[in-house]
CSV table of C-alpha atoms and ligand atoms in Angstrom, one decimal:
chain,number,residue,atom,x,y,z
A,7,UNK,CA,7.8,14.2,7.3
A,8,UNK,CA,5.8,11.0,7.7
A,9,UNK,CA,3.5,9.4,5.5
A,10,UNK,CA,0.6,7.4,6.8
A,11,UNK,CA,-1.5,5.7,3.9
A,12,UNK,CA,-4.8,4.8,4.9
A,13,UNK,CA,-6.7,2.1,2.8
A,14,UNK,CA,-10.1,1.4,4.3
A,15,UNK,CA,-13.5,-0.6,3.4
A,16,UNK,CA,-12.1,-3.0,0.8
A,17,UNK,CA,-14.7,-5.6,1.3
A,18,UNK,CA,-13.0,-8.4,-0.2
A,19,UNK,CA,-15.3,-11.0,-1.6
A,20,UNK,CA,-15.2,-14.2,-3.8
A,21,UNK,CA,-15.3,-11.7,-7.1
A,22,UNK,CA,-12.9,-10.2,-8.6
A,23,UNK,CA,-13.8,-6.5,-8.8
A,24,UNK,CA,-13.2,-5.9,-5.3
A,25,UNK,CA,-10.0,-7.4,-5.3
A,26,UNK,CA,-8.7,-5.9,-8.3
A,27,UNK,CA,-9.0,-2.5,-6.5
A,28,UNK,CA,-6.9,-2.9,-4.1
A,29,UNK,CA,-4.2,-4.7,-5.8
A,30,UNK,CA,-4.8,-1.7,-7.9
A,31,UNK,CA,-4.5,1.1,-4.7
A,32,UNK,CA,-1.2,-1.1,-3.4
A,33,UNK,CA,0.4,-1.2,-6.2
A,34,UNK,CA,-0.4,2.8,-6.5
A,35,UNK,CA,1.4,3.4,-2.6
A,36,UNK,CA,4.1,1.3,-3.3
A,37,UNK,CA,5.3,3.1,-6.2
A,38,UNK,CA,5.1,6.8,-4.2
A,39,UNK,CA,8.2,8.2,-3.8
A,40,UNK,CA,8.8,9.0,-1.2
A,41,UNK,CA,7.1,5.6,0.2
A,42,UNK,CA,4.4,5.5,2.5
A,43,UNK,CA,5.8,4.8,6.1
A,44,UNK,CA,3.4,2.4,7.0
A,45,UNK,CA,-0.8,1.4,5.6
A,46,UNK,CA,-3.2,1.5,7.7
A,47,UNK,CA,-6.3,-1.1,6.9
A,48,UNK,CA,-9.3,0.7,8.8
A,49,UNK,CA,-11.6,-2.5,8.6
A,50,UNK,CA,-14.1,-4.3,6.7
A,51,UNK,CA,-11.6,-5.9,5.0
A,52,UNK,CA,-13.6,-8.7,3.9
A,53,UNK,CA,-17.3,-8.7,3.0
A,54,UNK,CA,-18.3,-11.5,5.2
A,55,UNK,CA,-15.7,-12.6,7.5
A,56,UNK,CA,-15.4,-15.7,5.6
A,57,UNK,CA,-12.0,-17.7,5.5
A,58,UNK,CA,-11.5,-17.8,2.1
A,59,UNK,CA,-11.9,-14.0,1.6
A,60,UNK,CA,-9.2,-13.5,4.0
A,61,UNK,CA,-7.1,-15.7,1.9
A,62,UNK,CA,-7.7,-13.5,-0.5
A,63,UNK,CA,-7.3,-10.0,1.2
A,64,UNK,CA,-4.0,-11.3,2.8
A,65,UNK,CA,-2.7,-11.5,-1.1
A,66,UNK,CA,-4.0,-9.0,-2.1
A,67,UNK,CA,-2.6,-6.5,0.4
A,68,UNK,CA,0.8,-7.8,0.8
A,69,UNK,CA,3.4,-5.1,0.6
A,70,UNK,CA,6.7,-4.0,1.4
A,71,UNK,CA,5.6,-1.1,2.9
A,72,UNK,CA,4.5,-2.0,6.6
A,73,UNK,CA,0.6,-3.0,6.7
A,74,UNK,CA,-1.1,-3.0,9.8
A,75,UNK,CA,-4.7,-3.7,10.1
A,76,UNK,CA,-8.3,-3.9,12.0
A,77,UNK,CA,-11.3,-5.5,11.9
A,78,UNK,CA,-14.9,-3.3,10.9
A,79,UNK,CA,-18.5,-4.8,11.4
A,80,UNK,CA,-18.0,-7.0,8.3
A,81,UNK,CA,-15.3,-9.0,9.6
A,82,UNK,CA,-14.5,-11.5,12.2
A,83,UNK,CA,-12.0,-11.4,14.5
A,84,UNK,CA,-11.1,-14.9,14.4
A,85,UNK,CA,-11.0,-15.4,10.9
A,86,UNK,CA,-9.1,-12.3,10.8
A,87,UNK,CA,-6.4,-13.5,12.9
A,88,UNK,CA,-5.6,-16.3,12.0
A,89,UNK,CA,-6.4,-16.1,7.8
A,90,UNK,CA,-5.6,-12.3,7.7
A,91,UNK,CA,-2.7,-11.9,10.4
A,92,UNK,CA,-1.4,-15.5,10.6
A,93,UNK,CA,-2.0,-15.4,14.5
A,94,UNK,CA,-3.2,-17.8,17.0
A,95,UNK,CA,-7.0,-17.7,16.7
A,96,UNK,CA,-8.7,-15.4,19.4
A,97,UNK,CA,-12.1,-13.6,19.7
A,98,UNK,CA,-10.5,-10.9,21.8
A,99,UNK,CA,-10.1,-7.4,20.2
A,100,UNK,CA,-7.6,-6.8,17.6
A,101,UNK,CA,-5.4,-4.1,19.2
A,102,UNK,CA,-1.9,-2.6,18.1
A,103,UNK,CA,0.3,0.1,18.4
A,104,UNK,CA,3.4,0.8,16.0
A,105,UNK,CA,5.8,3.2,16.3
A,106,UNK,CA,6.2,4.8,12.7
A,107,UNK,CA,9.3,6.9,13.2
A,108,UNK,CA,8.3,9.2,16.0
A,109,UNK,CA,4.8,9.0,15.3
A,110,UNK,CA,2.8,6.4,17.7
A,111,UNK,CA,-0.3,4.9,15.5
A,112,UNK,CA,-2.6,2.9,17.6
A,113,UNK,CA,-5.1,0.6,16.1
A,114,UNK,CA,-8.2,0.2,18.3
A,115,UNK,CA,-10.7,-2.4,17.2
A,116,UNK,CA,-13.8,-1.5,17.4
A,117,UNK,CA,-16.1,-4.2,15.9
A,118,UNK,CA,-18.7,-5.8,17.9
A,119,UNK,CA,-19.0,-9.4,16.8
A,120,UNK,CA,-22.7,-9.9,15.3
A,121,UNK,CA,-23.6,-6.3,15.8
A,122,UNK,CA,-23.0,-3.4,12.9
A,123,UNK,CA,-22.7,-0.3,15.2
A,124,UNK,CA,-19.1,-0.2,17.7
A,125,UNK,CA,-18.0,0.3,20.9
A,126,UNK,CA,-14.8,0.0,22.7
A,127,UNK,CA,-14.4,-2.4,24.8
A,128,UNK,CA,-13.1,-1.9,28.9
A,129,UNK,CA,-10.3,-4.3,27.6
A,130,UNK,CA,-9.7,-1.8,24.6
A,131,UNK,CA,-9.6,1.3,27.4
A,132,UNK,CA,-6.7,-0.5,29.6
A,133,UNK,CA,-4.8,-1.1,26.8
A,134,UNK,CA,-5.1,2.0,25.3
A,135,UNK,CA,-4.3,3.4,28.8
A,136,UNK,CA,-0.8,1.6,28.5
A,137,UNK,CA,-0.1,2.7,24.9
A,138,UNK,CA,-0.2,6.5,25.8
A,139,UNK,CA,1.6,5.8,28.9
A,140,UNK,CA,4.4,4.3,27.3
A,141,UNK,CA,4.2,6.6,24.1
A,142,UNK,CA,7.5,8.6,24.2
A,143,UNK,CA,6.6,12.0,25.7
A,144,UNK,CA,6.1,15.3,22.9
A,145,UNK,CA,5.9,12.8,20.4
A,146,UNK,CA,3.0,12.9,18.3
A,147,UNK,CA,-0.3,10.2,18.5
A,148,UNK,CA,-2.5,9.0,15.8
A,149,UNK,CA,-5.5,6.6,16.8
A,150,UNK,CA,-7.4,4.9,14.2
A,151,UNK,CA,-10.9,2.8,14.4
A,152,UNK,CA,-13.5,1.5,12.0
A,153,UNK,CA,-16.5,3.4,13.5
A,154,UNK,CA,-16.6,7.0,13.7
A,155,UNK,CA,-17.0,8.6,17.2
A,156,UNK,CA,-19.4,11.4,15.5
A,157,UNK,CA,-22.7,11.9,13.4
A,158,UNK,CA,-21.3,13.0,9.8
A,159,UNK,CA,-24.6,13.3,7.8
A,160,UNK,CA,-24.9,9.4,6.6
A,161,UNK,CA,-28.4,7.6,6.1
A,162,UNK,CA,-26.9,4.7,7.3
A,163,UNK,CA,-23.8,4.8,9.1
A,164,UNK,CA,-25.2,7.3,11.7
A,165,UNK,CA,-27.4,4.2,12.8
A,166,UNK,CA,-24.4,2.5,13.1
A,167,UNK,CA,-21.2,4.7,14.1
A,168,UNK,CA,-19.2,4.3,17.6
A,169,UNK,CA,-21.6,4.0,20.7
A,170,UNK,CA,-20.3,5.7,24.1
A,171,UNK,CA,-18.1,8.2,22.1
A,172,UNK,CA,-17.9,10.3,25.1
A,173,UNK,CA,-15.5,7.9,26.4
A,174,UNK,CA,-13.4,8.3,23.8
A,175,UNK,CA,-13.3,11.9,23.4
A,176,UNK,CA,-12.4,11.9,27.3
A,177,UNK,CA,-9.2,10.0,26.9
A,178,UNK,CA,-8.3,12.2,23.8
A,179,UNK,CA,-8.8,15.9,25.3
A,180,UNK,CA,-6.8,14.4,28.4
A,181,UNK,CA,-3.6,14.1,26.2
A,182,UNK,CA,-2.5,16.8,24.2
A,183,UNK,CA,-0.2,14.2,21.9
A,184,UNK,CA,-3.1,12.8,20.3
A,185,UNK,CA,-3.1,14.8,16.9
A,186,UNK,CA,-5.8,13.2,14.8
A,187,UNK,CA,-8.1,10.3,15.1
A,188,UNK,CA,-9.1,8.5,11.6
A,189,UNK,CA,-11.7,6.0,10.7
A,190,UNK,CA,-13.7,4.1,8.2
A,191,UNK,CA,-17.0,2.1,7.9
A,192,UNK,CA,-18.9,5.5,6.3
A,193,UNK,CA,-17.6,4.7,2.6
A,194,UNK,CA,-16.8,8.5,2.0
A,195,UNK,CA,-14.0,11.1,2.5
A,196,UNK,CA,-15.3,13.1,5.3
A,197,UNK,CA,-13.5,15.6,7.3
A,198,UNK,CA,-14.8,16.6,10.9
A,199,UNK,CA,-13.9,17.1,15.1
A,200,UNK,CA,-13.8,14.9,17.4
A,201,UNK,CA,-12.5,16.0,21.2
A,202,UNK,CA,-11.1,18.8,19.7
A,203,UNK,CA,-9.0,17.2,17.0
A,204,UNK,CA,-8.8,16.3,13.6
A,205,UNK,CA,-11.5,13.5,12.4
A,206,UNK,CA,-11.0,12.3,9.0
A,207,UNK,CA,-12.8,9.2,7.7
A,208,UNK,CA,-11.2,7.8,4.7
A,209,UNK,CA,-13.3,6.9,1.6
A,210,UNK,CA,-13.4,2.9,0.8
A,211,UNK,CA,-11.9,1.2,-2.5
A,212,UNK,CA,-15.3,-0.5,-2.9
A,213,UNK,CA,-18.1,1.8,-3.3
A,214,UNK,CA,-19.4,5.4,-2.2
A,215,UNK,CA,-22.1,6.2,0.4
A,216,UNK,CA,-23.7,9.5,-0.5
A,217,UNK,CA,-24.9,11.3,2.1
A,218,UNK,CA,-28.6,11.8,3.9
A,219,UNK,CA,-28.9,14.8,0.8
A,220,UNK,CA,-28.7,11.9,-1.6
A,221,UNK,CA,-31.6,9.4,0.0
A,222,UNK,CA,-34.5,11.2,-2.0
A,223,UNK,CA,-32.6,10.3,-5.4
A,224,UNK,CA,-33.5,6.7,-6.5
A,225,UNK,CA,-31.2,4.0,-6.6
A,226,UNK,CA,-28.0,7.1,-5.5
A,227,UNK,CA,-27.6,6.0,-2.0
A,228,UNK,CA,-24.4,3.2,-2.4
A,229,UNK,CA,-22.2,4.3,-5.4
A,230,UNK,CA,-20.3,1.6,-7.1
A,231,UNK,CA,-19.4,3.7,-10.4
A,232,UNK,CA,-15.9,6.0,-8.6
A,233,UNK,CA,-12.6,4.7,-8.9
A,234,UNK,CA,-11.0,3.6,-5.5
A,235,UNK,CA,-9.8,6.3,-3.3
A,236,UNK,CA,-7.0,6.6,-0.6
A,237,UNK,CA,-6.2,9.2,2.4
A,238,UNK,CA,-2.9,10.1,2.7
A,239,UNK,CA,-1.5,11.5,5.7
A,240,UNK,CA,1.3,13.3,6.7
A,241,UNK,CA,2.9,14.5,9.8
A,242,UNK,CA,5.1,16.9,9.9
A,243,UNK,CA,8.1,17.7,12.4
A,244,UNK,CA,6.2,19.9,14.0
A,245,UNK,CA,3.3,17.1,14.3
A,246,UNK,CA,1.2,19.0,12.0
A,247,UNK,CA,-1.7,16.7,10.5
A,248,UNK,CA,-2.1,16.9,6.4
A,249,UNK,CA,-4.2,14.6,4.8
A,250,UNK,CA,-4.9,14.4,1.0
A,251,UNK,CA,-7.8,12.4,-0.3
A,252,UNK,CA,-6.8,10.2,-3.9
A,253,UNK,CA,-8.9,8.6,-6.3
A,254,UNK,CA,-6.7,5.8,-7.8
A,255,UNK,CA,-7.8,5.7,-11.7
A,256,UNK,CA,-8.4,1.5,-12.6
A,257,UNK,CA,-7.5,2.5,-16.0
A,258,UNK,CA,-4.1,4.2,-15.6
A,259,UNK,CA,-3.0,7.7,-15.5
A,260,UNK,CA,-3.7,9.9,-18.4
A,261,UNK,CA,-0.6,12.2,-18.3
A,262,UNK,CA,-1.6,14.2,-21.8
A,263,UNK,CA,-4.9,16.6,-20.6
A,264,UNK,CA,-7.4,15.2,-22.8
A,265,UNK,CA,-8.6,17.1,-26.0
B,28,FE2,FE1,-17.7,-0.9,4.9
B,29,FE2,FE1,-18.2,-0.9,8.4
């Protein structure tokens, strides 16, 4: 069995609440026995793409435990690469594949610098084109992106999900290792399809976006009150695709059921 952790939307800013959650949700995957395999960082890392939040994130997410990471709308691919990733500085996309035992994870980036909706770019394509070429053959695929490929029912991330999804969903019903793709950006545990496979969007450590049932409430839209939650995945031998969804309490366990 593997286990993929997926940590996603942390929006790391200049306070300290965001920050605090997700030294709170590492520190929560790193004492999981057995360990996480590898984290995923599905984007929006920081809240502005600034430097210093970088600085920041890059502390805050430092692990053990393999981290691998891409941009969302909030961030900046520069700043991100050479603050976040300690790389040269580039503005082309951040792309990556990891082999985590026999699973293949690849990393697409799909942030648009100085837009808030995503698309893939033709450079994104080719190189996805080589990963699955050069994935080992019956061995299981994960992709993972910021923007959802699919409307899931959210006032304002539908505005703003992954344009030309078609494109995607081509590439995916054309190989029959891809077992799952998962996503951010929509600030809620969602579970969908996408090309015929699993689409699960994990929920952020920062906040929770009700869905278009909740826009006629007042003030109930963007929900800061939740704990931060996690997705955990696992693939089994068989490449079956499990995730669980975890809140991560901020103020410890309670291991005695309350009165
Ligand atoms: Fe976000
Ligand atoms: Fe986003």
């Amino acid at each position: 069995m593997i286990l993929v952790a997926q940590v996603s939307d942390t929006h790391v800013d200049s306070g300290a609440r965001n920050t605090r959650r997700v030294e709170e949700v590492m520190a929560f995957l790193s004492a999981l026995r057995p360990r996480p395999d590898a984290i995923l960082l599905t984007g929006d890392i920081t809240d502005h793409g600034w430097t210093q939040e970088y600085e920041i994130a890059r502390r805050a997410v430092r692990s053990d435990i393999p981290v691998y990471s891409i941009p969302g709308n909030h961030d900046d691919r520069t700043a991100f690469r050479t603050h976040l990733l300690g790389e040269p500085a580039s503005t082309a996309p951040v792309d990556h594949a990891h082999r985590v035992g026999e699973l293949t994870v690849a990393l697409l980036d799909s942030s648009v610098p100085g837009e808030p909706g995503g698309r893939l770019t033709e450079d994104t394509y080719a190189w996805l084109r080589t990963v699955l070429a050069e994935a080992p053959p019956d061995k299981p695929i994960l992709l993972a992106l910021h923007h959802p490929p699919v409307v899931l029912h959210s006032p304002v991330i539908d505005e703003i999900s992954l344009d030309e999804p078609q494109r995607l969903a081509e590439v995916i019903a054309a190989d029959e290792r891809i077992i799952g793709v998962v996503a951010g950006h929509a600030h809620t545990s969602a579970a969908t399809t996408f090309a015929g496979r699993p689409l699960i969007v994990a929920p952020s450590t920062s906040s929770v976006l009700g869905g278009t049932w909740e826009l006629e409430l007042p003030d109930q839209v963007m929900d800061y009150a939740p704990d931060p939650a996690v997705a955990l995945h696992l693939i089994d031998p068989d490449s079956r695709f499990t995730t669980h969804f975890r809140t991560v309490p901020m103020t410890g366990r309670v291991s005695v059921k309350p009165e």
